[in-house]
PDB file of C-alpha atoms and ligand atoms in Angstrom:
ATOM      1  CA  MET A   2      34.472 -34.464   8.225  1.00 53.00           C
ATOM      2  CA  VAL A   3      31.004 -35.791   8.968  1.00 57.00           C
ATOM      3  CA  PHE A   4      28.823 -33.897  11.349  1.00 57.00           C
ATOM      4  CA  GLY A   5      26.501 -35.578  13.362  1.00 67.00           C
ATOM      5  CA  ARG A   6      22.636 -34.158  13.268  1.00 66.00           C
ATOM      6  CA  SER A   7      22.984 -32.194  16.387  1.00 68.00           C
ATOM      7  CA  GLU A   8      26.205 -30.630  15.181  1.00 64.00           C
ATOM      8  CA  ARG A   9      24.276 -29.450  11.841  1.00 61.00           C
ATOM      9  CA  ARG A  10      21.445 -28.368  13.656  1.00 64.00           C
ATOM     10  CA  ARG A  11      23.937 -25.912  15.515  1.00 66.00           C
ATOM     11  CA  ARG A  12      25.735 -24.898  12.123  1.00 63.00           C
ATOM     12  CA  PRO A  13      24.229 -21.547  10.729  1.00 62.00           C
ATOM     13  CA  ALA A  14      22.180 -22.500   7.605  1.00 65.00           C
ATOM     14  CA  ALA A  15      23.630 -20.806   4.533  1.00 70.00           C
ATOM     15  CA  ALA A  16      21.413 -18.285   3.132  1.00 80.00           C
ATOM     16  CA  GLU A  17      18.913 -19.203   0.615  1.00 89.00           C
ATOM     17  CA  PRO A  18      19.050 -16.473  -2.256  1.00 93.00           C
ATOM     18  CA  VAL A  19      15.965 -14.610  -2.991  1.00 95.00           C
ATOM     19  CA  THR A  20      14.567 -15.795  -5.964  1.00 97.00           C
ATOM     20  CA  LEU A  21      11.992 -13.611  -8.243  1.00 98.00           C
ATOM     21  CA  LYS A  22      10.501 -14.122 -11.298  1.00 98.00           C
ATOM     22  CA  ILE A  23      10.597 -11.526 -14.552  1.00 98.00           C
ATOM     23  CA  LEU A  24       8.750 -11.909 -17.603  1.00 98.00           C
ATOM     24  CA  VAL A  25      10.185 -10.629 -20.991  1.00 98.00           C
ATOM     25  CA  ALA A  26       7.834  -9.386 -22.871  1.00 98.00           C
ATOM     26  CA  GLY A  27       7.182  -7.294 -26.111  1.00 97.00           C
ATOM     27  CA  GLY A  28       5.887  -7.614 -29.618  1.00 95.00           C
ATOM     28  CA  PHE A  29       6.621 -10.168 -32.293  1.00 95.00           C
ATOM     29  CA  GLY A  30      10.062 -10.127 -32.852  1.00 95.00           C
ATOM     30  CA  VAL A  31      11.876  -7.690 -31.072  1.00 97.00           C
ATOM     31  CA  GLY A  32      14.345 -10.061 -29.311  1.00 97.00           C
ATOM     32  CA  LYS A  33      12.896 -12.023 -26.360  1.00 98.00           C
ATOM     33  CA  THR A  34      14.451 -15.075 -26.741  1.00 98.00           C
ATOM     34  CA  THR A  35      17.966 -13.261 -27.668  1.00 98.00           C
ATOM     35  CA  LEU A  36      17.782 -11.511 -24.375  1.00 98.00           C
ATOM     36  CA  VAL A  37      16.802 -14.362 -22.460  1.00 98.00           C
ATOM     37  CA  GLY A  38      19.507 -16.584 -24.057  1.00 98.00           C
ATOM     38  CA  ALA A  39      22.024 -13.859 -23.639  1.00 98.00           C
ATOM     39  CA  VAL A  40      21.829 -13.695 -19.770  1.00 98.00           C
ATOM     40  CA  SER A  41      20.779 -17.165 -18.993  1.00 98.00           C
ATOM     41  CA  GLU A  42      23.494 -19.082 -17.088  1.00 97.00           C
ATOM     42  CA  ILE A  43      21.720 -22.129 -17.732  1.00 97.00           C
ATOM     43  CA  ARG A  44      20.685 -23.363 -21.032  1.00 97.00           C
ATOM     44  CA  PRO A  45      17.756 -21.514 -21.997  1.00 96.00           C
ATOM     45  CA  LEU A  46      14.687 -23.432 -22.522  1.00 96.00           C
ATOM     46  CA  ARG A  47      13.158 -22.548 -25.599  1.00 97.00           C
ATOM     47  CA  THR A  48       9.926 -23.617 -27.643  1.00 95.00           C
ATOM     48  CA  GLU A  49      10.566 -22.254 -31.134  1.00 96.00           C
ATOM     49  CA  GLU A  50       9.126 -23.413 -33.987  1.00 95.00           C
ATOM     50  CA  ARG A  51       9.512 -22.500 -37.543  1.00 94.00           C
ATOM     51  CA  LEU A  52       7.714 -19.369 -39.267  1.00 91.00           C
ATOM     52  CA  THR A  53       5.492 -20.451 -42.098  1.00 85.00           C
ATOM     53  CA  GLU A  54       4.300 -19.183 -45.268  1.00 77.00           C
ATOM     54  CA  ALA A  55       1.041 -19.310 -43.636  1.00 75.00           C
ATOM     55  CA  GLY A  56       1.743 -16.877 -40.978  1.00 77.00           C
ATOM     56  CA  ARG A  57       3.439 -14.396 -43.574  1.00 73.00           C
ATOM     57  CA  PRO A  58       0.612 -11.871 -43.668  1.00 75.00           C
ATOM     58  CA  VAL A  59       0.321 -11.439 -39.969  1.00 77.00           C
ATOM     59  CA  ASP A  60       3.909 -11.754 -38.891  1.00 82.00           C
ATOM     60  CA  ASP A  61       5.626  -8.488 -39.679  1.00 81.00           C
ATOM     61  CA  LEU A  62       9.476  -9.181 -40.288  1.00 85.00           C
ATOM     62  CA  HIS A  63      10.029  -5.616 -40.851  1.00 83.00           C
ATOM     63  CA  GLY A  64      13.868  -5.276 -40.027  1.00 86.00           C
ATOM     64  CA  VAL A  65      14.484  -8.977 -38.409  1.00 88.00           C
ATOM     65  CA  GLU A  66      13.510 -10.406 -42.455  1.00 88.00           C
ATOM     66  CA  ALA A  67      16.513 -13.112 -41.173  1.00 89.00           C
ATOM     67  CA  LYS A  68      14.103 -14.303 -38.576  1.00 91.00           C
ATOM     68  CA  SER A  69      12.796 -17.906 -39.217  1.00 93.00           C
ATOM     69  CA  THR A  70      11.697 -18.967 -35.885  1.00 95.00           C
ATOM     70  CA  THR A  71       9.098 -17.904 -33.235  1.00 95.00           C
ATOM     71  CA  THR A  72       8.347 -18.704 -29.755  1.00 96.00           C
ATOM     72  CA  VAL A  73       4.941 -20.734 -29.111  1.00 95.00           C
ATOM     73  CA  ALA A  74       4.919 -20.945 -25.313  1.00 95.00           C
ATOM     74  CA  MET A  75       7.738 -19.587 -23.582  1.00 96.00           C
ATOM     75  CA  ASP A  76      11.107 -19.286 -22.979  1.00 98.00           C
ATOM     76  CA  PHE A  77      12.902 -20.008 -19.778  1.00 98.00           C
ATOM     77  CA  GLY A  78      16.512 -18.849 -17.990  1.00 98.00           C
ATOM     78  CA  ARG A  79      18.056 -18.074 -14.990  1.00 98.00           C
ATOM     79  CA  ILE A  80      20.609 -15.436 -13.633  1.00 98.00           C
ATOM     80  CA  THR A  81      22.289 -15.003 -10.609  1.00 97.00           C
ATOM     81  CA  VAL A  82      22.432 -11.297  -9.790  1.00 95.00           C
ATOM     82  CA  HIS A  83      24.367 -11.641  -6.872  1.00 93.00           C
ATOM     83  CA  ASP A  84      24.841 -14.740  -3.778  1.00 92.00           C
ATOM     84  CA  GLU A  85      21.548 -13.169  -2.288  1.00 94.00           C
ATOM     85  CA  LEU A  86      19.179 -12.991  -5.414  1.00 96.00           C
ATOM     86  CA  VAL A  87      18.358 -15.198  -8.352  1.00 98.00           C
ATOM     87  CA  LEU A  88      15.977 -14.292 -11.198  1.00 98.00           C
ATOM     88  CA  TYR A  89      13.772 -16.957 -13.256  1.00 98.00           C
ATOM     89  CA  LEU A  90      13.026 -15.399 -16.516  1.00 98.00           C
ATOM     90  CA  PHE A  91      10.090 -16.111 -18.498  1.00 98.00           C
ATOM     91  CA  GLY A  92      10.151 -14.777 -22.058  1.00 98.00           C
ATOM     92  CA  THR A  93       6.621 -14.613 -23.713  1.00 97.00           C
ATOM     93  CA  PRO A  94       5.613 -15.454 -27.096  1.00 96.00           C
ATOM     94  CA  GLY A  95       5.144 -12.382 -29.128  1.00 93.00           C
ATOM     95  CA  GLN A  96       2.620 -13.657 -31.597  1.00 92.00           C
ATOM     96  CA  ASP A  97      -1.057 -12.544 -31.011  1.00 90.00           C
ATOM     97  CA  ARG A  98      -2.659 -16.006 -31.261  1.00 90.00           C
ATOM     98  CA  PHE A  99      -0.689 -16.843 -27.970  1.00 93.00           C
ATOM     99  CA  TRP A 100      -2.039 -14.156 -25.541  1.00 92.00           C
ATOM    100  CA  PHE A 101      -4.120 -16.922 -23.642  1.00 93.00           C
ATOM    101  CA  LEU A 102      -0.768 -17.818 -22.202  1.00 95.00           C
ATOM    102  CA  TRP A 103       0.191 -14.578 -20.884  1.00 95.00           C
ATOM    103  CA  ASP A 104      -2.308 -14.913 -17.775  1.00 96.00           C
ATOM    104  CA  GLU A 105      -0.371 -18.247 -16.899  1.00 95.00           C
ATOM    105  CA  LEU A 106       3.112 -16.980 -17.360  1.00 96.00           C
ATOM    106  CA  ALA A 107       2.497 -13.588 -15.732  1.00 97.00           C
ATOM    107  CA  ARG A 108       1.352 -15.318 -12.347  1.00 96.00           C
ATOM    108  CA  GLY A 109       3.789 -14.616  -9.361  1.00 97.00           C
ATOM    109  CA  ALA A 110       5.921 -12.488 -11.258  1.00 98.00           C
ATOM    110  CA  LEU A 111       7.453  -9.433  -9.763  1.00 97.00           C
ATOM    111  CA  GLY A 112       7.701  -7.315 -12.755  1.00 98.00           C
ATOM    112  CA  ALA A 113       8.497  -7.152 -16.369  1.00 98.00           C
ATOM    113  CA  VAL A 114      10.650  -5.777 -19.272  1.00 98.00           C
ATOM    114  CA  VAL A 115       8.423  -5.033 -22.132  1.00 98.00           C
ATOM    115  CA  LEU A 116      11.167  -4.896 -25.013  1.00 98.00           C
ATOM    116  CA  ALA A 117      10.365  -2.467 -27.615  1.00 97.00           C
ATOM    117  CA  ASP A 118      12.041  -2.004 -31.282  1.00 96.00           C
ATOM    118  CA  THR A 119      11.449   1.842 -32.662  1.00 95.00           C
ATOM    119  CA  ARG A 120      10.726   0.501 -36.398  1.00 94.00           C
ATOM    120  CA  ARG A 121       7.461  -1.221 -34.744  1.00 93.00           C
ATOM    121  CA  LEU A 122       6.531   0.514 -31.682  1.00 95.00           C
ATOM    122  CA  ALA A 123       3.363  -0.248 -31.921  1.00 95.00           C
ATOM    123  CA  ASP A 124       3.998  -3.909 -31.747  1.00 94.00           C
ATOM    124  CA  SER A 125       4.860  -3.069 -27.756  1.00 95.00           C
ATOM    125  CA  PHE A 126       1.487  -1.148 -27.111  1.00 96.00           C
ATOM    126  CA  ALA A 127      -0.534  -4.536 -26.172  1.00 96.00           C
ATOM    127  CA  ALA A 128       2.384  -5.460 -23.681  1.00 97.00           C
ATOM    128  CA  ILE A 129       2.058  -2.125 -21.739  1.00 98.00           C
ATOM    129  CA  ASP A 130      -1.429  -2.032 -21.565  1.00 97.00           C
ATOM    130  CA  TYR A 131      -1.413  -5.518 -20.265  1.00 97.00           C
ATOM    131  CA  PHE A 132       0.883  -4.416 -17.616  1.00 97.00           C
ATOM    132  CA  GLU A 133      -0.668  -1.183 -17.053  1.00 97.00           C
ATOM    133  CA  ARG A 134      -4.117  -3.127 -16.449  1.00 96.00           C
ATOM    134  CA  ARG A 135      -2.664  -5.468 -13.820  1.00 96.00           C
ATOM    135  CA  GLY A 136      -0.540  -2.849 -12.149  1.00 96.00           C
ATOM    136  CA  LEU A 137       2.422  -5.133 -12.526  1.00 97.00           C
ATOM    137  CA  PRO A 138       5.696  -2.938 -12.556  1.00 98.00           C
ATOM    138  CA  PHE A 139       7.219  -2.964 -15.971  1.00 98.00           C
ATOM    139  CA  VAL A 140      10.276  -1.108 -17.466  1.00 98.00           C
ATOM    140  CA  VAL A 141      10.357  -0.527 -21.204  1.00 98.00           C
ATOM    141  CA  ALA A 142      13.987  -1.638 -22.888  1.00 98.00           C
ATOM    142  CA  VAL A 143      14.545  -0.474 -26.773  1.00 98.00           C
ATOM    143  CA  ASN A 144      16.193  -2.913 -28.381  1.00 97.00           C
ATOM    144  CA  CYS A 145      18.655  -1.030 -30.548  1.00 96.00           C
ATOM    145  CA  PHE A 146      18.769  -2.911 -33.511  1.00 95.00           C
ATOM    146  CA  ASP A 147      21.429  -2.461 -36.050  1.00 92.00           C
ATOM    147  CA  GLY A 148      20.126  -0.014 -38.791  1.00 88.00           C
ATOM    148  CA  ALA A 149      17.567   1.242 -36.843  1.00 90.00           C
ATOM    149  CA  ASP A 150      17.237   4.900 -36.134  1.00 92.00           C
ATOM    150  CA  ARG A 151      18.074   5.686 -32.385  1.00 93.00           C
ATOM    151  CA  TYR A 152      16.057   7.962 -30.411  1.00 95.00           C
ATOM    152  CA  PRO A 153      16.119   9.479 -26.952  1.00 95.00           C
ATOM    153  CA  ALA A 154      14.553   7.608 -23.945  1.00 95.00           C
ATOM    154  CA  ASP A 155      12.458  10.784 -23.448  1.00 95.00           C
ATOM    155  CA  ALA A 156      11.051   9.980 -27.108  1.00 96.00           C
ATOM    156  CA  VAL A 157      10.096   6.827 -26.672  1.00 97.00           C
ATOM    157  CA  ARG A 158       8.682   7.591 -23.454  1.00 97.00           C
ATOM    158  CA  ASP A 159       6.536   9.926 -25.038  1.00 97.00           C
ATOM    159  CA  ALA A 160       5.704   8.162 -27.884  1.00 97.00           C
ATOM    160  CA  LEU A 161       4.699   5.364 -25.940  1.00 97.00           C
ATOM    161  CA  ASP A 162       2.567   7.785 -23.483  1.00 97.00           C
ATOM    162  CA  LEU A 163       4.245   6.385 -20.365  1.00 97.00           C
ATOM    163  CA  ASP A 164       3.541   7.142 -16.769  1.00 96.00           C
ATOM    164  CA  PRO A 165       6.923   9.217 -15.917  1.00 95.00           C
ATOM    165  CA  ALA A 166       7.466   6.824 -13.372  1.00 96.00           C
ATOM    166  CA  VAL A 167       8.014   4.090 -15.792  1.00 97.00           C
ATOM    167  CA  PRO A 168      11.974   3.777 -16.395  1.00 98.00           C
ATOM    168  CA  VAL A 169      12.912   3.659 -20.206  1.00 98.00           C
ATOM    169  CA  LEU A 170      16.024   2.015 -21.295  1.00 97.00           C
ATOM    170  CA  LEU A 171      18.248   1.625 -24.428  1.00 97.00           C
ATOM    171  CA  CYS A 172      19.676  -1.719 -24.598  1.00 98.00           C
ATOM    172  CA  ASP A 173      21.250  -4.435 -26.840  1.00 98.00           C
ATOM    173  CA  ALA A 174      19.325  -7.757 -26.220  1.00 98.00           C
ATOM    174  CA  ARG A 175      22.564  -9.934 -27.620  1.00 98.00           C
ATOM    175  CA  ALA A 176      24.829  -8.829 -25.001  1.00 98.00           C
ATOM    176  CA  ARG A 177      24.774 -10.193 -21.637  1.00 98.00           C
ATOM    177  CA  ASP A 178      25.658  -6.893 -19.610  1.00 98.00           C
ATOM    178  CA  SER A 179      23.126  -4.860 -21.369  1.00 98.00           C
ATOM    179  CA  ALA A 180      20.453  -7.688 -20.577  1.00 98.00           C
ATOM    180  CA  ARG A 181      21.654  -7.720 -16.715  1.00 98.00           C
ATOM    181  CA  ASP A 182      21.398  -3.940 -16.545  1.00 98.00           C
ATOM    182  CA  VAL A 183      17.640  -4.100 -17.908  1.00 98.00           C
ATOM    183  CA  LEU A 184      16.637  -6.838 -15.364  1.00 98.00           C
ATOM    184  CA  ILE A 185      18.307  -5.032 -12.844  1.00 98.00           C
ATOM    185  CA  ALA A 186      16.521  -1.925 -13.632  1.00 98.00           C
ATOM    186  CA  VAL A 187      13.150  -4.027 -13.456  1.00 98.00           C
ATOM    187  CA  VAL A 188      13.532  -5.483  -9.723  1.00 98.00           C
ATOM    188  CA  GLU A 189      14.963  -1.831  -8.511  1.00 97.00           C
ATOM    189  CA  HIS A 190      11.719  -0.544 -10.094  1.00 97.00           C
ATOM    190  CA  ALA A 191       9.645  -3.227  -8.699  1.00 97.00           C
ATOM    191  CA  MET A 192      11.184  -2.453  -5.181  1.00 94.00           C
ATOM    192  CA  ARG A 193      10.837   1.084  -5.291  1.00 92.00           C
ATOM    193  CA  ARG A 194       7.287   0.885  -6.373  1.00 88.00           C
ATOM    194  CA  GLY A 195       6.426  -1.634  -3.280  1.00 83.00           C
ATOM    195  CA  THR A 196       7.830   0.598  -0.951  1.00 77.00           C
ATOM    196  CA  GLN A 197       6.080   3.576  -2.331  1.00 78.00           C
ATOM    197  CA  GLN A 198       3.070   1.492  -1.943  1.00 77.00           C
ATOM    198  CA  ARG A 199       3.576   0.323   1.805  1.00 69.00           C
ATOM    199  CA  GLU A 200       4.436   4.168   2.559  1.00 69.00           C
ATOM    200  CA  PRO A 201       1.125   5.895   3.830  1.00 66.00           C
ATOM    201  CA  ALA A 202       0.185   8.592   2.097  1.00 60.00           C
ATOM    202  CA  LEU A 203       1.478  12.109   2.918  1.00 62.00           C
ATOM    203  CA  PRO A 204      -1.426  14.230   4.037  1.00 60.00           C
TER     204      PRO A 204
HETATM  205  N1  LIG B 315      20.762  -6.849 -34.816  1.00 68.37           N
HETATM  206  C1  LIG B 315      20.044  -7.177 -33.985  1.00 68.37           C
HETATM  207  N2  LIG B 315      19.093  -8.491 -34.153  1.00 68.37           N
HETATM  208  C2  LIG B 315      18.484  -8.754 -33.067  1.00 68.37           C
HETATM  209  C3  LIG B 315      18.676  -8.410 -32.203  1.00 68.37           C
HETATM  210  N3  LIG B 315      17.809  -9.056 -31.179  1.00 68.37           N
HETATM  211  C4  LIG B 315      17.335 -10.081 -31.985  1.00 68.37           C
HETATM  212  N4  LIG B 315      17.737  -9.797 -32.976  1.00 68.37           N
HETATM  213  C5  LIG B 315      17.472 -10.713 -33.836  1.00 68.37           C
HETATM  214  O1  LIG B 315      16.244 -10.709 -34.452  1.00 68.37           O
HETATM  215  C6  LIG B 315      15.544 -11.583 -34.551  1.00 68.37           C
HETATM  216  C7  LIG B 315      14.306 -11.639 -33.382  1.00 68.37           C
HETATM  217  O2  LIG B 315      14.621 -12.173 -32.146  1.00 68.37           O
HETATM  218  P1  LIG B 315      14.305 -13.064 -31.303  1.00 68.37           P
HETATM  219  O3  LIG B 315      15.017 -13.208 -30.140  1.00 68.37           O
HETATM  220  O4  LIG B 315      13.640 -14.493 -31.825  1.00 68.37           O
HETATM  221  O5  LIG B 315      12.638 -12.187 -30.940  1.00 68.37           O
HETATM  222  P2  LIG B 315      11.707 -12.856 -29.848  1.00 68.37           P
HETATM  223  O6  LIG B 315      11.002 -11.547 -29.237  1.00 68.37           O
HETATM  224  O7  LIG B 315      11.768 -13.579 -29.493  1.00 68.37           O
HETATM  225  O8  LIG B 315      10.271 -12.912 -31.347  1.00 68.37           O
HETATM  226  P3  LIG B 315       8.932 -14.360 -30.803  1.00 68.37           P
HETATM  227  O9  LIG B 315       9.284 -14.966 -30.291  1.00 68.37           O
HETATM  228  O10 LIG B 315       8.871 -14.443 -32.269  1.00 68.37           O
HETATM  229  O11 LIG B 315       8.056 -12.738 -30.600  1.00 68.37           O
HETATM  230  C8  LIG B 315      16.469 -12.684 -34.447  1.00 68.37           C
HETATM  231  O12 LIG B 315      16.826 -12.927 -35.593  1.00 68.37           O
HETATM  232  C9  LIG B 315      17.601 -12.282 -33.929  1.00 68.37           C
HETATM  233  O13 LIG B 315      18.570 -12.873 -34.223  1.00 68.37           O
HETATM  234  C10 LIG B 315      19.393  -7.142 -31.745  1.00 68.37           C
HETATM  235  O14 LIG B 315      19.746  -6.508 -30.958  1.00 68.37           O
HETATM  236  N5  LIG B 315      20.305  -6.619 -32.855  1.00 68.37           N
HETATM  237 MG1  LIG B 316      10.690 -15.577 -28.880  1.00 68.37          MG
END
């Protein structure tokens, strides 16, 4: 059936989903590209280049010796959480020499995931500092690599000296459901933070 313009105006418009931008950040080789690829319902945009001998002294491949490429600009993916919520995912590059891209990538983001690898926890300090300084809500997701020692979330929280309000989760960046849970935790945390900031301070 073809509706005329006046008919179409009377019909309730289908509700557009809310779209939110989430950053997937963290140190070199923690699994950012893997996580975006695991959850994205569209073929993720990737900007991978081969690691070269020249980068060997600065790129710590401990635990991810099979890694042969690195992100040089960004990852991009999309996930529909439900009918009313779509997340656009922006994965950051992990190498320090691409820090200049972060401000552009972070613009307009609701919140972020800082992926961490307990074998190289110090690699996540810079991302945590970045989001703390900018007041952007973030959660820390420990990517539990095979063979890496497991630590409880509270031990990771202490080691990273996180504010008690920052959620710490354990995840497997390769598993869709696990990655999805992390993204939902970011949205929930950012919403909570937004509500708290709007509420008047208690006398
Ligand atoms: N065993 C295991 N391997 C993983 C996991 N996540 C990623 N990998 C592997 O670890 C390597 C690093 O993954 P990437 O997703 O490229 O990491 P990244 O954080 O995007 O790396 P950069 O963009 O270079 O900073 C790849 O070889 C992945 O196959 C994981 O959860 N478990
Ligand atoms: Mg990457």
